[in-house]
GROMACS .gro file of C-alpha atoms in nm:
model
  176
    1LYS     CA    1  -0.024   0.010   0.006
    2GLU     CA    2   0.156   0.320  -0.104
    3ILE     CA    3   0.078   0.616   0.118
    4PRO     CA    4   0.166   1.000   0.006
    5PHE     CA    5   0.442   1.173   0.209
    6PHE     CA    6   0.212   1.461   0.282
    7ALA     CA    7  -0.164   1.428   0.389
    8ASN     CA    8  -0.428   1.618   0.158
    9ASP     CA    9  -0.532   1.856   0.444
   10GLN     CA   10  -0.220   2.082   0.513
   11ALA     CA   11  -0.362   2.279   0.806
   12VAL     CA   12  -0.429   1.956   1.001
   13THR     CA   13  -0.109   1.716   0.941
   14ASP     CA   14   0.243   1.752   0.960
   15PHE     CA   15   0.406   1.450   0.816
   16ARG     CA   16   0.188   1.173   0.639
   17SER     CA   17  -0.140   1.186   0.838
   18PHE     CA   18   0.050   1.225   1.160
   19HIS     CA   19   0.064   1.599   1.388
   20TRP     CA   20   0.411   1.668   1.564
   21GLY     CA   21   0.391   1.554   1.917
   22ASP     CA   22   0.144   1.238   1.826
   23THR     CA   23   0.284   0.947   2.047
   24MET     CA   24   0.449   0.625   1.922
   25GLU     CA   25   0.166   0.437   1.980
   26GLU     CA   26  -0.050   0.639   1.772
   27VAL     CA   27   0.186   0.616   1.478
   28ILE     CA   28   0.217   0.223   1.536
   29ALA     CA   29  -0.147   0.207   1.516
   30VAL     CA   30  -0.166   0.348   1.176
   31GLU     CA   31   0.161   0.228   1.042
   32GLY     CA   32   0.185  -0.134   1.187
   33GLU     CA   33   0.437  -0.307   1.407
   34PRO     CA   34   0.776  -0.149   1.299
   35GLY     CA   35   1.077  -0.336   1.160
   36SER     CA   36   1.314  -0.188   1.450
   37ARG     CA   37   1.301   0.031   1.747
   38ASP     CA   38   1.575   0.235   1.862
   39VAL     CA   39   1.663   0.439   2.175
   40SER     CA   40   1.911   0.738   2.155
   41ASP     CA   41   2.211   0.742   2.378
   42ILE     CA   42   2.240   1.111   2.334
   43TYR     CA   43   1.882   1.275   2.348
   44ALA     CA   44   1.584   1.179   2.566
   45ALA     CA   45   1.437   1.033   2.245
   46SER     CA   46   1.368   0.699   2.033
   47SER     CA   47   1.287   0.596   1.680
   48ILE     CA   48   1.107   0.346   1.499
   49ARG     CA   49   1.183   0.209   1.146
   50TYR     CA   50   0.978   0.075   0.842
   51ASP     CA   51   1.067  -0.057   0.499
   52VAL     CA   52   0.788   0.103   0.268
   53GLU     CA   53   0.733   0.158  -0.102
   54TRP     CA   54   0.691   0.538  -0.160
   55MET     CA   55   0.667   0.735  -0.509
   56GLY     CA   56   0.769   0.402  -0.661
   57LYS     CA   57   1.082   0.327  -0.471
   58HIS     CA   58   1.176   0.143  -0.179
   59ASN     CA   59   1.279   0.345   0.125
   60GLU     CA   60   1.357   0.329   0.491
   61LEU     CA   61   1.086   0.532   0.680
   62ILE     CA   62   1.198   0.662   1.028
   63PHE     CA   63   0.995   0.830   1.288
   64TYR     CA   64   1.150   1.026   1.561
   65PHE     CA   65   1.011   1.044   1.927
   66SER     CA   66   1.066   1.285   2.239
   67ASP     CA   67   1.036   1.094   2.543
   68THR     CA   68   0.818   1.378   2.673
   69GLU     CA   69   0.675   1.543   2.357
   70GLY     CA   70   0.613   1.302   2.105
   71LEU     CA   71   0.688   1.294   1.745
   72TYR     CA   72   0.916   1.559   1.636
   73ALA     CA   73   1.063   1.421   1.314
   74ALA     CA   74   1.053   1.181   1.017
   75GLN     CA   75   1.228   1.096   0.726
   76TYR     CA   76   1.244   0.866   0.414
   77ILE     CA   77   1.574   0.734   0.279
   78THR     CA   78   1.627   0.579  -0.064
   79ALA     CA   79   1.893   0.421  -0.214
   80ASP     CA   80   1.678   0.243  -0.480
   81LEU     CA   81   1.837   0.460  -0.764
   82SER     CA   82   1.895   0.305  -1.122
   83THR     CA   83   2.098   0.655  -1.244
   84VAL     CA   84   2.184   0.975  -1.124
   85SER     CA   85   1.940   1.117  -1.373
   86ASP     CA   86   1.669   0.915  -1.213
   87ALA     CA   87   1.746   1.030  -0.893
   88TYR     CA   88   1.762   1.422  -0.984
   89ASP     CA   89   1.390   1.328  -1.149
   90TYR     CA   90   1.290   1.173  -0.802
   91VAL     CA   91   1.398   1.463  -0.605
   92GLU     CA   92   1.222   1.728  -0.832
   93ASP     CA   93   0.917   1.495  -0.793
   94VAL     CA   94   0.931   1.499  -0.408
   95LEU     CA   95   0.985   1.884  -0.411
   96ALA     CA   96   0.648   1.923  -0.669
   97GLN     CA   97   0.464   1.734  -0.377
   98ILE     CA   98   0.592   1.984  -0.111
   99SER     CA   99   0.494   2.261  -0.331
  100GLN     CA  100   0.154   2.156  -0.411
  101LYS     CA  101   0.081   2.066  -0.042
  102TYR     CA  102   0.217   2.390   0.124
  103GLY     CA  103   0.166   2.633  -0.174
  104LEU     CA  104   0.551   2.727  -0.207
  105ALA     CA  105   0.763   2.755  -0.498
  106VAL     CA  106   1.032   2.511  -0.427
  107LEU     CA  107   1.344   2.558  -0.665
  108PRO     CA  108   1.598   2.296  -0.618
  109ARG     CA  109   1.996   2.401  -0.607
  110GLU     CA  110   2.317   2.238  -0.628
  111ARG     CA  111   2.588   2.225  -0.398
  112ARG     CA  112   2.935   2.166  -0.545
  113THR     CA  113   3.237   2.140  -0.409
  114ALA     CA  114   3.567   2.276  -0.611
  115GLU     CA  115   3.670   1.946  -0.691
  116ALA     CA  116   3.332   1.857  -0.837
  117MET     CA  117   3.367   2.130  -1.126
  118ASN     CA  118   3.608   1.873  -1.328
  119MET     CA  119   3.373   1.573  -1.280
  120ARG     CA  120   3.065   1.424  -1.480
  121ASP     CA  121   2.778   1.501  -1.244
  122ALA     CA  122   2.709   1.111  -1.164
  123GLN     CA  123   3.079   1.092  -1.051
  124ALA     CA  124   3.032   1.404  -0.850
  125VAL     CA  125   2.738   1.254  -0.655
  126LEU     CA  126   2.883   0.943  -0.594
  127THR     CA  127   3.221   1.109  -0.435
  128GLY     CA  128   3.011   1.315  -0.201
  129ASN     CA  129   3.121   1.628  -0.421
  130LEU     CA  130   2.751   1.727  -0.537
  131GLU     CA  131   2.428   1.744  -0.386
  132PHE     CA  132   2.115   1.846  -0.546
  133GLY     CA  133   1.789   1.962  -0.375
  134ALA     CA  134   1.638   2.202  -0.133
  135ASP     CA  135   1.550   2.320   0.209
  136LEU     CA  136   1.258   2.488   0.303
  137GLU     CA  137   1.035   2.602   0.624
  138THR     CA  138   0.658   2.617   0.698
  139ASP     CA  139   0.499   2.751   0.981
  140ARG     CA  140   0.541   2.425   1.181
  141SER     CA  141   0.810   2.248   1.007
  142GLN     CA  142   1.165   2.243   0.869
  143ILE     CA  143   1.199   2.005   0.557
  144ASN     CA  144   1.502   1.914   0.374
  145VAL     CA  145   1.516   1.706   0.059
  146TRP     CA  146   1.860   1.603  -0.110
  147LEU     CA  147   2.037   1.383  -0.316
  148THR     CA  148   2.363   1.318  -0.187
  149GLY     CA  149   2.639   1.051  -0.163
  150GLY     CA  150   2.991   0.916  -0.105
  151ASP     CA  151   3.198   0.632  -0.158
  152ASP     CA  152   3.044   0.547  -0.483
  153PHE     CA  153   2.711   0.535  -0.338
  154ALA     CA  154   2.423   0.775  -0.366
  155TYR     CA  155   2.101   0.809  -0.186
  156ILE     CA  156   1.806   1.070  -0.140
  157TYR     CA  157   1.690   1.174   0.219
  158VAL     CA  158   1.352   1.352   0.296
  159TYR     CA  159   1.351   1.470   0.651
  160SER     CA  160   1.090   1.677   0.793
  161CYS     CA  161   1.078   1.806   1.167
  162SER     CA  162   0.892   2.012   1.417
  163LEU     CA  163   1.005   2.363   1.485
  164ASP     CA  164   0.863   2.356   1.806
  165ILE     CA  165   0.972   2.001   1.963
  166ILE     CA  166   1.338   1.947   2.021
  167PRO     CA  167   1.448   1.654   2.213
  168GLN     CA  168   1.644   1.727   2.514
  169PRO     CA  169   1.990   1.548   2.609
  170ARG     CA  170   1.933   1.239   2.802
  171ASP     CA  171   2.022   1.276   3.178
  172TYR     CA  172   2.290   1.045   3.305
  173SER     CA  173   2.348   1.281   3.633
  174GLY     CA  174   2.208   1.028   3.840
  175GLY     CA  175   2.490   0.778   3.765
  176PHE     CA  176   2.762   0.980   3.916
   0.00000   0.00000   0.00000
């Protein structure tokens, strides 16, 4: 079952069909049992992971939860890329969805190192010298969409986070 990144009612939801602050239990009730669960050693936070099909590609979907305030971020990561040209098209399709949901003009841009000037785009992406995407902000969320890579590997990440919920560092003071 393929579910859109953004729900149709932009005034109601922040990511898929969820609101920032929703509990892990609320997300699991909709998404099903996660493939894995992780607890952060640094922040008072945890995450759950799913393998999903999204926009015609295999993605890892990760939801992040503050221990005290609930859902604060989520992201898709895909390495299901046949060519760098395919990856550029995928980023542009994701940005078009964001534009449609939020009514924003989102124009992608390149971040290129000096070393990338003498490389083909595909080589530059695979060596981590070229990124393609965009960063934008709504009244409630920061959204980052980037094609990036390194070590002969390319991937796309779509990260969305709350502007209001920030996980706090984990308190280890009781152990001293």
